[in-house]
Amino acid sequence: MKIYGDLSSGNCLKVKWVCDILARPYQWIAVDTTKGETRTSEFLQMNGAGQVPVVVLGDGRALAQSNAIIRYLARGSDLIPSDAYQEAKMDEWLFWEQYSHEPYISVCRFQMVYLGRTVGDLDPEKVKRGYAALARMEHHLAGQRYFTGDRVSLADVALLAYTRVAHEGGFHLDGYQAIRRWIADAQQALSV
């Protein structure tokens, strides 16, 4: 299996982490998105959306979108709850992460780290929605150790990728005790 990705991308790290946790062999192929490497005709044949990560399986089939990839890779593992309801709750968090977390936390981080913007340059609506995402996570984690209960799952993998570096996007986690505790616990449980 080949993973095409950028190690500075949380979405790519999710895939790498799942492979490492599950000891799945892979070849990492670095792709520099800032140099247009996702826009080449070769890359666009693998993923017409021109985004990383992309996994090319041993039989040549390609799969894109980080949460779809980790879902595929982790099937049958302890990273997916065996209880159908808890599995659906995990999926609920995976979908929420891509719609209500990543577009704010990750985008602000990208603008500050890669585009050199300051906190004052950020879209105030993105910052507001990023903090709203963190507040929802804090509330949820105040009542349980991980996102689907006592065991780490793909929901934790997905949310950890950008939450652990939220400060790089101008988000301060000082008032988020449950999130800070969860980051430490999840990193230890996942060995990342």
GROMACS .gro file of C-alpha atoms in nm:
model
  192
    1MET     CA    1   0.000   0.000   0.000
    2LYS     CA    2   0.119   0.351  -0.082
    3ILE     CA    3   0.012   0.658   0.113
    4TYR     CA    4   0.046   0.987  -0.070
    5GLY     CA    5   0.051   1.264   0.187
    6ASP     CA    6   0.205   1.557   0.366
    7LEU     CA    7   0.324   1.499   0.724
    8SER     CA    8   0.223   1.851   0.824
    9SER     CA    9  -0.140   1.771   0.739
   10GLY     CA   10  -0.357   1.636   1.018
   11ASN     CA   11  -0.571   1.456   0.762
   12CYS     CA   12  -0.264   1.272   0.634
   13LEU     CA   13  -0.140   1.199   0.986
   14LYS     CA   14  -0.469   1.024   1.066
   15VAL     CA   15  -0.395   0.769   0.795
   16LYS     CA   16  -0.032   0.725   0.898
   17TRP     CA   17  -0.129   0.686   1.264
   18VAL     CA   18  -0.390   0.418   1.191
   19CYS     CA   19  -0.142   0.222   0.980
   20ASP     CA   20   0.124   0.252   1.250
   21ILE     CA   21  -0.116   0.156   1.531
   22LEU     CA   22  -0.240  -0.148   1.339
   23ALA     CA   23   0.108  -0.236   1.207
   24ARG     CA   24  -0.011  -0.221   0.847
   25PRO     CA   25   0.282  -0.197   0.606
   26TYR     CA   26   0.291   0.101   0.373
   27GLN     CA   27   0.517   0.315   0.164
   28TRP     CA   28   0.491   0.687   0.243
   29ILE     CA   29   0.514   0.910  -0.063
   30ALA     CA   30   0.562   1.273   0.033
   31VAL     CA   31   0.348   1.519  -0.161
   32ASP     CA   32   0.413   1.892  -0.131
   33THR     CA   33   0.078   2.062  -0.169
   34THR     CA   34   0.239   2.407  -0.163
   35LYS     CA   35   0.426   2.323  -0.485
   36GLY     CA   36   0.116   2.209  -0.675
   37GLU     CA   37   0.206   1.840  -0.657
   38THR     CA   38  -0.161   1.749  -0.608
   39ARG     CA   39  -0.247   1.918  -0.938
   40THR     CA   40  -0.038   1.702  -1.170
   41SER     CA   41  -0.222   1.481  -1.416
   42GLU     CA   42  -0.074   1.171  -1.248
   43PHE     CA   43  -0.203   1.276  -0.906
   44LEU     CA   44  -0.543   1.384  -1.038
   45GLN     CA   45  -0.590   1.035  -1.187
   46MET     CA   46  -0.565   0.897  -0.833
   47ASN     CA   47  -0.784   1.167  -0.679
   48GLY     CA   48  -0.971   1.405  -0.906
   49ALA     CA   49  -1.027   1.639  -0.610
   50GLY     CA   50  -0.652   1.705  -0.599
   51GLN     CA   51  -0.623   1.653  -0.224
   52VAL     CA   52  -0.411   1.447   0.011
   53PRO     CA   53  -0.419   1.191   0.157
   54VAL     CA   54  -0.464   0.927  -0.108
   55VAL     CA   55  -0.403   0.558  -0.048
   56VAL     CA   56  -0.326   0.327  -0.337
   57LEU     CA   57  -0.398  -0.030  -0.239
   58GLY     CA   58  -0.189  -0.327  -0.347
   59ASP     CA   59  -0.428  -0.398  -0.634
   60GLY     CA   60  -0.396  -0.042  -0.768
   61ARG     CA   61  -0.730   0.094  -0.648
   62ALA     CA   62  -0.713   0.442  -0.495
   63LEU     CA   63  -0.906   0.572  -0.196
   64ALA     CA   64  -0.926   0.935  -0.083
   65GLN     CA   65  -1.072   1.132   0.207
   66SER     CA   66  -0.898   1.073   0.538
   67ASN     CA   67  -1.196   0.950   0.736
   68ALA     CA   68  -1.304   0.709   0.461
   69ILE     CA   69  -0.948   0.578   0.447
   70ILE     CA   70  -0.911   0.524   0.821
   71ARG     CA   71  -1.256   0.365   0.834
   72TYR     CA   72  -1.147   0.121   0.562
   73LEU     CA   73  -0.809   0.048   0.720
   74ALA     CA   74  -0.944  -0.008   1.071
   75ARG     CA   75  -1.233  -0.241   0.989
   76GLY     CA   76  -1.229  -0.537   1.226
   77SER     CA   77  -0.990  -0.365   1.471
   78ASP     CA   78  -1.039  -0.229   1.822
   79LEU     CA   79  -1.036   0.124   1.678
   80ILE     CA   80  -1.397   0.067   1.571
   81PRO     CA   81  -1.638  -0.012   1.857
   82SER     CA   82  -1.796  -0.358   1.835
   83ASP     CA   83  -2.132  -0.226   1.960
   84ALA     CA   84  -2.335  -0.099   1.662
   85TYR     CA   85  -2.464   0.207   1.848
   86GLN     CA   86  -2.114   0.306   1.966
   87GLU     CA   87  -1.986   0.253   1.611
   88ALA     CA   88  -2.254   0.491   1.485
   89LYS     CA   89  -2.157   0.743   1.756
   90MET     CA   90  -1.798   0.715   1.633
   91ASP     CA   91  -1.919   0.789   1.279
   92GLU     CA   92  -2.120   1.082   1.412
   93TRP     CA   93  -1.797   1.235   1.545
   94LEU     CA   94  -1.608   1.154   1.223
   95PHE     CA   95  -1.867   1.340   1.016
   96TRP     CA   96  -1.881   1.627   1.266
   97GLU     CA   97  -1.501   1.657   1.258
   98GLN     CA   98  -1.497   1.720   0.883
   99TYR     CA   99  -1.794   1.958   0.886
  100SER     CA  100  -1.774   2.149   1.215
  101HIS     CA  101  -1.414   2.121   1.337
  102GLU     CA  102  -1.159   2.086   1.057
  103PRO     CA  103  -1.291   2.377   0.843
  104TYR     CA  104  -1.218   2.616   1.130
  105ILE     CA  105  -0.933   2.476   1.343
  106SER     CA  106  -0.736   2.347   1.045
  107VAL     CA  107  -0.804   2.641   0.814
  108CYS     CA  108  -0.693   2.896   1.075
  109ARG     CA  109  -0.379   2.687   1.137
  110PHE     CA  110  -0.308   2.671   0.763
  111GLN     CA  111  -0.343   3.047   0.729
  112MET     CA  112  -0.109   3.118   1.020
  113VAL     CA  113   0.152   2.846   0.958
  114TYR     CA  114   0.164   2.843   0.578
  115LEU     CA  115   0.041   3.186   0.477
  116GLY     CA  116   0.207   3.380   0.760
  117ARG     CA  117  -0.109   3.546   0.879
  118THR     CA  118  -0.156   3.667   1.235
  119VAL     CA  119  -0.450   3.597   1.465
  120GLY     CA  120  -0.577   3.945   1.379
  121ASP     CA  121  -0.583   3.853   1.008
  122LEU     CA  122  -0.808   3.550   1.059
  123ASP     CA  123  -1.174   3.551   0.959
  124PRO     CA  124  -1.356   3.623   1.288
  125GLU     CA  125  -1.637   3.383   1.191
  126LYS     CA  126  -1.388   3.097   1.147
  127VAL     CA  127  -1.236   3.175   1.486
  128LYS     CA  128  -1.580   3.190   1.648
  129ARG     CA  129  -1.681   2.856   1.496
  130GLY     CA  130  -1.348   2.701   1.592
  131TYR     CA  131  -1.406   2.795   1.953
  132ALA     CA  132  -1.763   2.664   1.927
  133ALA     CA  133  -1.621   2.329   1.813
  134LEU     CA  134  -1.377   2.326   2.104
  135ALA     CA  135  -1.659   2.410   2.347
  136ARG     CA  136  -1.864   2.116   2.220
  137MET     CA  137  -1.567   1.884   2.258
  138GLU     CA  138  -1.494   2.015   2.608
  139HIS     CA  139  -1.853   1.960   2.716
  140HIS     CA  140  -1.857   1.606   2.578
  141LEU     CA  141  -1.517   1.508   2.720
  142ALA     CA  142  -1.602   1.643   3.065
  143GLY     CA  143  -1.827   1.336   3.101
  144GLN     CA  144  -1.611   1.063   2.948
  145ARG     CA  145  -1.252   0.972   2.875
  146TYR     CA  146  -1.272   0.933   2.496
  147PHE     CA  147  -1.526   1.029   2.232
  148THR     CA  148  -1.704   0.693   2.235
  149GLY     CA  149  -1.655   0.604   2.600
  150ASP     CA  150  -1.367   0.433   2.782
  151ARG     CA  151  -1.180   0.315   2.473
  152VAL     CA  152  -0.998   0.511   2.209
  153SER     CA  153  -1.158   0.493   1.863
  154LEU     CA  154  -1.124   0.643   1.518
  155ALA     CA  155  -1.320   0.943   1.648
  156ASP     CA  156  -1.026   1.020   1.876
  157VAL     CA  157  -0.775   0.969   1.594
  158ALA     CA  158  -0.967   1.209   1.370
  159LEU     CA  159  -1.019   1.480   1.630
  160LEU     CA  160  -0.670   1.457   1.776
  161ALA     CA  161  -0.497   1.536   1.447
  162TYR     CA  162  -0.582   1.906   1.445
  163THR     CA  163  -0.692   1.967   1.804
  164ARG     CA  164  -0.344   1.891   1.940
  165VAL     CA  165  -0.203   2.172   1.721
  166ALA     CA  166  -0.496   2.413   1.756
  167HIS     CA  167  -0.263   2.667   1.918
  168GLU     CA  168  -0.082   2.694   1.582
  169GLY     CA  169  -0.407   2.837   1.445
  170GLY     CA  170  -0.443   3.086   1.729
  171PHE     CA  171  -0.677   2.876   1.945
  172HIS     CA  172  -0.582   2.878   2.312
  173LEU     CA  173  -0.667   2.564   2.509
  174ASP     CA  174  -0.600   2.713   2.854
  175GLY     CA  175  -0.967   2.703   2.954
  176TYR     CA  176  -1.026   2.355   2.812
  177GLN     CA  177  -0.917   2.118   3.088
  178ALA     CA  178  -1.105   1.814   2.953
  179ILE     CA  179  -0.960   1.862   2.604
  180ARG     CA  180  -0.606   1.896   2.740
  181ARG     CA  181  -0.652   1.580   2.950
  182TRP     CA  182  -0.797   1.397   2.647
  183ILE     CA  183  -0.508   1.504   2.420
  184ALA     CA  184  -0.258   1.356   2.667
  185ASP     CA  185  -0.462   1.037   2.714
  186ALA     CA  186  -0.527   0.990   2.342
  187GLN     CA  187  -0.165   1.050   2.244
  188GLN     CA  188  -0.055   0.794   2.500
  189ALA     CA  189  -0.321   0.539   2.402
  190LEU     CA  190  -0.242   0.578   2.032
  191SER     CA  191   0.135   0.610   2.084
  192VAL     CA  192   0.149   0.921   1.863
   0.00000   0.00000   0.00000
